[in-house]
XYZ file of N, CA and C in Angstrom:
543
model
N -182.961 -72.769 28.478
C -181.745 -71.257 28.674
C -182.553 -70.777 30.237
N -184.035 -71.099 30.313
C -184.247 -70.403 31.730
C -183.439 -70.985 32.445
N -183.558 -72.032 32.766
C -182.787 -72.920 33.913
C -181.008 -71.945 33.996
N -180.688 -71.650 32.911
C -179.481 -71.008 33.112
C -179.665 -69.915 33.560
N -180.448 -69.180 33.058
C -180.761 -67.492 33.913
C -180.947 -67.855 35.032
N -181.949 -68.562 35.558
C -182.538 -69.116 36.815
C -181.147 -69.010 37.987
N -180.067 -69.822 37.361
C -179.599 -70.634 38.126
C -178.491 -69.580 38.498
N -177.811 -68.222 37.341
C -176.948 -67.317 37.462
C -177.278 -66.445 37.968
N -178.825 -65.800 38.103
C -179.349 -64.978 38.787
C -179.093 -65.109 40.349
N -179.264 -66.419 41.035
C -179.463 -67.070 41.836
C -178.015 -67.306 42.612
N -176.869 -67.212 41.580
C -175.579 -67.451 41.916
C -175.235 -65.586 41.745
N -175.750 -64.721 41.354
C -175.714 -63.380 41.445
C -176.063 -62.792 42.979
N -177.176 -63.335 43.482
C -177.579 -62.822 44.558
C -177.079 -63.044 45.461
N -176.617 -64.125 45.691
C -175.812 -64.924 47.197
C -174.115 -64.585 46.619
N -173.937 -63.800 46.041
C -172.828 -63.529 45.615
C -172.633 -62.407 45.804
N -173.451 -61.495 45.466
C -173.473 -59.974 45.629
C -173.100 -59.434 44.598
N -173.026 -60.160 43.376
C -172.993 -59.664 41.737
C -174.349 -59.264 41.331
N -174.013 -58.672 40.174
C -175.273 -58.691 39.120
C -174.925 -59.121 38.246
N -175.977 -59.837 37.326
C -175.454 -60.245 35.903
C -175.208 -59.159 34.876
N -174.598 -59.519 33.893
C -174.046 -58.036 32.660
C -175.393 -57.381 32.420
N -175.838 -56.503 32.228
C -176.783 -55.911 32.401
C -177.347 -55.578 30.210
N -176.132 -55.854 29.537
C -175.982 -55.922 28.298
C -176.798 -57.348 27.686
N -178.577 -56.882 27.455
C -179.257 -58.324 27.479
C -178.938 -59.236 26.473
N -178.321 -58.808 25.582
C -178.190 -59.436 24.469
C -176.744 -60.254 24.576
N -176.142 -59.466 24.961
C -174.652 -60.335 25.254
C -174.541 -61.215 26.865
N -175.938 -60.709 27.154
C -176.381 -61.842 28.489
C -176.942 -63.144 28.353
N -177.900 -62.804 27.194
C -178.113 -64.247 26.570
C -176.956 -65.275 25.821
N -176.302 -64.313 24.922
C -175.129 -65.290 24.285
C -174.026 -65.944 25.378
N -174.147 -65.601 26.604
C -173.703 -66.508 27.534
C -173.997 -67.353 28.250
N -175.351 -66.992 28.167
C -176.453 -68.253 28.865
C -176.586 -69.374 28.053
N -176.700 -69.120 26.573
C -176.737 -70.061 25.577
C -175.750 -70.729 25.982
N -174.526 -69.976 26.223
C -173.404 -71.075 26.284
C -172.769 -71.849 27.070
N -173.701 -71.325 28.443
C -173.796 -72.177 29.304
C -174.665 -73.420 29.061
N -175.909 -72.852 28.250
C -176.642 -74.009 28.242
C -175.865 -75.233 27.267
N -175.137 -74.483 26.368
C -174.833 -75.678 25.211
C -173.695 -76.667 25.683
N -172.612 -75.761 26.938
C -172.096 -76.385 27.486
C -172.482 -77.566 28.388
N -173.621 -77.019 29.302
C -174.512 -78.100 30.086
C -174.556 -79.800 29.480
N -175.340 -79.299 27.896
C -175.599 -80.440 27.001
C -174.289 -81.133 26.571
N -173.471 -80.525 26.298
C -172.325 -80.875 25.612
C -171.622 -81.869 26.609
N -171.565 -81.404 28.065
C -170.469 -82.141 28.770
C -171.152 -82.771 30.370
N -172.491 -82.041 30.473
C -172.949 -82.630 31.350
C -173.160 -81.495 32.822
N -172.157 -80.506 32.577
C -172.222 -79.739 33.335
C -172.031 -78.483 32.773
N -172.429 -77.342 33.412
C -172.255 -75.910 32.720
C -170.820 -75.122 32.911
N -169.737 -75.256 32.439
C -168.784 -74.683 32.199
C -168.510 -73.684 31.393
N -168.033 -72.702 31.920
C -167.555 -71.483 31.409
C -168.096 -71.015 29.907
N -168.680 -70.380 29.445
C -168.498 -70.124 27.917
C -167.589 -69.567 27.309
N -166.507 -68.730 27.901
C -165.465 -68.509 27.774
C -164.396 -69.213 27.881
N -164.107 -70.189 28.039
C -162.707 -70.786 28.242
C -163.403 -72.177 27.356
N -162.360 -72.981 27.116
C -162.397 -74.328 26.311
C -161.881 -75.477 27.594
N -163.313 -76.323 27.931
C -163.412 -77.396 28.219
C -162.989 -78.695 28.084
N -162.741 -79.656 28.530
C -161.691 -80.847 27.975
C -163.007 -81.687 27.791
N -164.306 -81.465 28.622
C -165.073 -82.543 29.092
C -164.947 -83.801 30.068
N -163.873 -83.424 30.648
C -163.653 -84.316 32.061
C -163.864 -83.686 33.380
N -164.834 -84.025 33.808
C -165.258 -83.396 34.997
C -164.017 -82.680 36.089
N -163.120 -83.878 36.312
C -161.947 -83.831 36.833
C -161.051 -82.454 36.387
N -161.177 -82.225 35.330
C -159.827 -81.437 34.773
C -160.585 -79.796 34.692
N -161.931 -79.879 34.576
C -162.700 -78.760 34.414
C -163.360 -78.335 35.799
N -163.273 -79.050 36.584
C -164.066 -78.322 38.080
C -163.937 -76.890 38.417
N -162.515 -76.140 38.346
C -162.445 -74.977 38.573
C -162.854 -74.377 37.435
N -163.458 -74.457 36.530
C -164.246 -73.861 35.355
C -165.849 -73.850 34.876
N -166.323 -74.454 35.941
C -167.604 -74.744 35.754
C -168.500 -73.420 36.751
N -169.571 -72.986 35.965
C -169.930 -72.028 36.380
C -170.605 -71.585 37.815
N -170.390 -70.985 39.094
C -169.890 -69.294 38.267
C -167.925 -70.519 39.048
N -167.198 -70.304 38.211
C -165.419 -70.619 38.153
C -165.127 -70.290 39.424
N -163.852 -70.692 39.894
C -163.231 -70.429 41.028
C -162.779 -69.008 40.957
N -162.546 -68.642 39.404
C -161.494 -67.415 39.523
C -162.880 -66.210 39.536
N -164.445 -66.561 39.409
C -165.238 -64.850 39.111
C -165.069 -64.600 40.657
N -165.615 -64.690 41.762
C -164.785 -63.882 42.879
C -164.074 -63.008 42.845
N -162.269 -63.410 42.746
C -161.241 -62.551 42.756
C -161.728 -61.412 41.075
N -162.039 -61.894 40.150
C -162.227 -61.018 39.214
C -162.954 -60.141 39.227
N -164.235 -60.262 40.097
C -164.912 -59.255 40.075
C -164.540 -58.260 40.970
N -164.373 -58.771 42.197
C -163.311 -57.616 43.090
C -162.248 -57.361 42.885
N -161.411 -57.537 41.471
C -160.175 -56.464 40.745
C -160.804 -55.862 39.457
N -161.441 -56.720 39.035
C -161.499 -56.017 37.650
C -163.107 -55.613 37.397
N -164.208 -55.730 38.143
C -165.333 -55.251 37.769
C -166.144 -56.295 37.169
N -165.469 -57.038 36.943
C -166.489 -58.548 36.156
C -165.683 -59.684 36.146
N -166.229 -60.842 35.851
C -165.503 -61.949 35.550
C -164.803 -62.319 34.187
N -164.116 -63.307 34.195
C -163.579 -63.550 32.936
C -164.498 -63.189 31.852
N -165.525 -63.803 31.458
C -166.706 -63.811 30.290
C -167.487 -62.550 30.403
N -167.502 -61.779 31.783
C -168.024 -60.457 32.076
C -169.894 -61.000 32.192
N -170.240 -62.295 32.539
C -171.561 -62.509 33.142
C -171.741 -61.950 34.431
N -170.819 -62.001 35.263
C -171.029 -61.782 36.615
C -170.260 -60.348 36.694
N -170.800 -59.298 36.976
C -170.313 -57.480 37.002
C -170.864 -57.335 38.583
N -169.903 -56.503 38.861
C -169.824 -55.325 39.899
C -171.352 -54.372 39.898
N -171.235 -54.072 41.038
C -172.606 -52.659 41.026
C -172.321 -51.496 39.941
N -171.096 -51.198 40.147
C -171.173 -50.327 39.831
C -170.725 -50.269 37.975
N -170.220 -51.584 37.379
C -170.371 -51.906 36.746
C -171.847 -51.948 35.695
N -172.417 -52.645 36.481
C -174.279 -52.697 35.772
C -174.815 -51.889 36.189
N -174.301 -50.705 37.193
C -175.041 -49.292 36.846
C -174.279 -48.545 36.023
N -173.297 -48.968 35.214
C -172.769 -48.224 33.713
C -171.855 -46.839 34.864
N -171.777 -47.096 35.698
C -170.543 -46.448 35.982
C -169.328 -46.241 35.759
N -169.258 -47.625 36.057
C -167.567 -48.290 35.356
C -167.731 -48.858 33.815
N -167.033 -49.289 32.782
C -167.181 -49.496 31.975
C -166.890 -51.448 32.103
N -166.846 -51.893 31.601
C -166.815 -53.635 31.217
C -165.123 -53.335 30.747
N -164.049 -53.649 31.399
C -162.734 -54.198 30.868
C -162.101 -55.186 30.922
N -161.140 -55.645 29.843
C -160.736 -56.795 29.308
C -160.261 -57.300 30.661
N -160.324 -58.823 31.451
C -160.068 -59.675 32.496
C -158.514 -60.722 31.917
N -157.715 -60.426 32.597
C -156.356 -61.142 32.167
C -156.809 -62.606 32.505
N -156.395 -63.527 31.681
C -156.710 -64.833 32.437
C -156.542 -64.940 33.570
N -156.971 -66.041 34.585
C -156.543 -66.079 35.766
C -156.267 -67.589 36.288
N -156.712 -68.628 35.163
C -156.596 -69.869 35.578
C -155.194 -70.024 35.221
N -154.616 -70.935 35.901
C -152.827 -71.189 35.933
C -152.746 -71.958 34.633
N -152.067 -71.958 33.931
C -151.490 -72.364 32.047
C -151.700 -74.002 32.230
N -151.136 -74.500 33.143
C -151.191 -75.785 33.775
C -152.291 -76.819 33.324
N -153.194 -75.784 33.794
C -155.090 -76.333 33.892
C -155.389 -76.224 32.518
N -155.221 -74.871 31.584
C -155.327 -74.747 30.176
C -154.988 -75.825 29.872
N -153.256 -75.962 29.820
C -152.993 -76.919 29.065
C -153.219 -78.103 28.618
N -153.747 -78.476 30.350
C -153.919 -80.505 30.425
C -155.545 -80.626 29.669
N -156.394 -79.103 29.698
C -157.554 -79.237 29.039
C -157.512 -79.262 27.718
N -156.812 -78.435 27.207
C -156.249 -78.741 25.858
C -155.746 -80.079 25.429
N -155.181 -80.654 26.092
C -154.744 -81.995 25.674
C -155.355 -82.814 26.035
N -156.513 -82.857 26.659
C -157.688 -83.717 27.001
C -158.555 -83.475 25.473
N -158.637 -82.088 25.343
C -159.447 -82.419 24.359
C -159.157 -83.006 23.065
N -157.665 -82.423 22.847
C -157.452 -82.932 21.409
C -157.295 -84.534 21.737
N -157.019 -85.298 22.472
C -156.968 -86.692 22.871
C -158.232 -87.327 22.748
N -159.242 -86.632 23.272
C -160.584 -87.122 22.908
C -161.101 -86.871 21.293
N -160.521 -86.147 20.331
C -160.663 -86.172 19.179
C -160.086 -86.826 18.679
N -159.040 -87.516 19.021
C -157.793 -88.122 18.464
C -158.487 -89.806 18.662
N -158.966 -89.977 19.904
C -159.501 -91.052 20.347
C -160.735 -91.518 19.622
N -161.755 -90.221 19.354
C -162.846 -90.601 18.526
C -162.844 -90.855 17.181
N -161.611 -90.359 16.228
C -161.527 -90.652 15.447
C -160.683 -91.970 14.683
N -160.156 -92.538 15.867
C -159.629 -94.125 16.081
C -160.856 -94.822 16.268
N -161.703 -94.603 17.038
C -162.848 -95.827 17.622
C -163.539 -96.114 16.915
N -163.321 -95.396 15.523
C -164.399 -95.876 14.332
C -163.752 -97.522 13.834
N -161.960 -97.617 13.869
C -161.311 -98.499 12.838
C -160.554 -99.178 13.814
N -160.753 -98.971 15.574
C -159.898 -99.810 16.410
C -160.835 -100.776 17.137
N -160.461 -101.736 17.455
C -161.586 -102.295 18.680
C -161.545 -101.542 19.876
N -162.287 -101.635 20.838
C -162.451 -100.773 21.951
C -161.310 -101.488 23.169
N -160.643 -100.113 23.883
C -159.926 -100.911 24.620
C -160.262 -100.000 26.405
N -160.103 -100.533 27.154
C -160.210 -100.195 28.548
C -159.819 -99.146 28.769
N -159.768 -97.565 29.035
C -158.747 -96.778 29.915
C -158.258 -96.941 31.241
N -157.194 -96.758 30.984
C -156.991 -96.394 32.935
C -157.739 -95.199 33.150
N -157.935 -95.369 34.303
C -158.757 -94.415 35.759
C -157.689 -93.431 35.552
N -158.487 -92.188 35.756
C -157.748 -90.716 35.363
C -156.739 -90.963 36.902
N -155.559 -90.133 36.285
C -154.806 -89.719 37.053
C -154.256 -88.340 38.035
N -155.583 -87.807 37.933
C -155.769 -86.679 38.660
C -155.522 -86.914 40.243
N -155.275 -86.551 41.001
C -155.115 -86.732 42.515
C -155.709 -85.579 43.070
N -157.446 -86.115 43.816
C -158.025 -84.930 44.202
C -157.841 -84.626 45.461
N -157.443 -83.629 46.477
C -157.403 -83.523 47.753
C -158.753 -82.890 48.607
N -158.621 -83.240 50.123
C -159.741 -82.755 50.527
C -159.649 -81.401 50.937
N -160.365 -80.304 51.060
C -159.838 -79.246 51.820
C -161.230 -78.482 52.530
N -160.525 -77.991 53.507
C -161.574 -77.487 54.370
C -161.169 -75.711 54.961
N -162.485 -75.408 54.979
C -162.112 -73.574 55.179
C -161.760 -73.642 56.864
N -161.202 -73.030 57.504
C -161.104 -73.182 58.735
C -162.330 -71.919 59.109
N -162.517 -70.594 58.120
C -163.696 -70.153 58.930
C -165.199 -70.923 59.076
N -165.943 -71.346 58.143
C -166.981 -71.898 58.171
C -166.769 -72.853 58.220
N -166.103 -74.180 57.513
C -166.005 -75.675 57.516
C -166.454 -76.209 56.720
N -166.778 -75.477 55.182
C -166.924 -75.590 54.025
C -166.068 -76.560 53.535
N -166.056 -78.096 52.828
C -165.464 -78.850 52.769
C -165.622 -79.441 51.172
N -164.606 -79.148 50.138
C -164.336 -79.480 49.092
C -163.250 -80.254 48.162
N -163.318 -81.107 47.200
C -162.641 -82.066 46.522
C -161.726 -81.335 45.157
N -160.652 -81.061 45.701
C -159.696 -79.927 44.583
C -158.638 -80.649 44.050
N -157.826 -80.441 43.469
C -156.772 -80.263 43.619
C -156.173 -78.994 44.272
N -156.572 -78.206 43.907
C -156.113 -77.141 45.312
C -157.365 -76.056 46.017
N -156.873 -75.463 46.853
C -158.060 -74.659 47.458
C -158.859 -73.851 46.435
N -160.319 -73.028 46.604
C -160.797 -72.451 45.779
C -160.006 -70.759 46.096
N -159.748 -70.184 45.269
C -159.619 -68.699 45.403
C -159.965 -68.003 46.739
N -161.548 -68.087 46.782
C -162.821 -67.634 47.666
C -163.166 -68.783 48.417
N -163.647 -69.024 49.347
C -164.634 -69.835 49.674
C -165.918 -69.259 49.218
N -166.987 -70.464 48.617
C -168.220 -70.125 48.111
C -169.050 -69.516 48.956
N -168.492 -70.198 50.332
C -169.996 -69.894 51.577
C -169.513 -68.561 52.252
N -168.217 -68.711 53.186
C -168.059 -67.417 53.585
C -167.197 -66.441 53.199
N -166.909 -66.742 51.547
C -165.527 -65.586 51.251
C -164.558 -65.465 51.692
N -164.182 -66.757 52.460
C -162.957 -66.403 53.169
C -162.007 -66.780 52.058
N -160.472 -66.213 52.137
C -159.441 -66.281 51.073
C -159.105 -67.632 51.005
N -158.222 -67.748 50.127
C -157.453 -69.061 49.845
C -156.732 -69.409 51.360
N -156.227 -68.833 51.857
C -155.355 -69.080 53.085
C -155.984 -69.380 54.404
N -157.389 -69.382 54.165
C -158.212 -69.634 55.415
C -158.418 -71.430 55.511
N -157.654 -72.113 53.619
C -158.408 -73.318 53.817
C -157.415 -74.043 54.149
N -157.310 -75.559 54.702
C -156.171 -76.657 54.735
C -156.897 -77.829 54.621
N -155.803 -78.477 54.149
C -155.524 -79.948 53.347
C -156.025 -80.431 54.626
N -157.322 -81.901 54.276
C -157.229 -82.804 55.176
C -156.666 -84.152 54.846
N -156.320 -84.688 55.169
C -155.873 -85.948 55.230
C -156.159 -87.213 55.919
N -156.350 -88.361 55.489
C -157.242 -89.086 56.119
C -156.166 -90.206 56.039
N -156.172 -90.946 57.370
C -154.871 -92.508 57.073
C -155.944 -92.918 57.372
N -156.415 -93.854 57.055
C -156.852 -95.223 57.191
C -155.997 -96.495 57.123
N -156.406 -97.483 57.631
C -155.548 -99.168 58.036
C -156.556 -99.847 57.705
N -156.382 -101.048 56.808
C -157.258 -102.017 56.471
C -157.950 -102.490 57.833
N -158.783 -103.279 57.896
C -159.404 -103.917 59.104
C -158.617 -105.300 59.284
N -158.563 -105.641 60.708
C -157.973 -106.823 60.370
C -158.711 -107.710 61.757
N -160.141 -108.630 61.403
C -160.453 -108.954 62.175
C -160.314 -110.449 62.131
């Protein structure tokens, strides 16, 4: 759990946030991050259902894509792991944060999770079948302000490097033709 704490503290320092001052609540969240990292291989948000498929859960890997706009607007992220300074100092109470994750992404995670459960149940009685590759198409996004590049379906809400808004991202399209020699 110390690794999760160290990573969260570093994320908080670099983003100007603070970790939730309630030690017991904070420990529960860090334990959830650790459990999810052991379960999925990445620290998905402890307050959301992860599918176990990296390409579907990319936006909810802590710190999630929604943290910075949630902290700016509501004083804390969705699970309240990261809080604003006024909340950390007790000047403002932690308030419920509405879910910012698009419903399509939530539904896809629920469906993938249900498929995984069904597949595990069938695996014991049926021969193995080779799965088709994922149909999720990743796009390459470029922050016009700092040059940060990422592969995602959509650009992040806020650039994790320079904090530029989503509007500062452009999609990069690469066209290549096979070599003829």
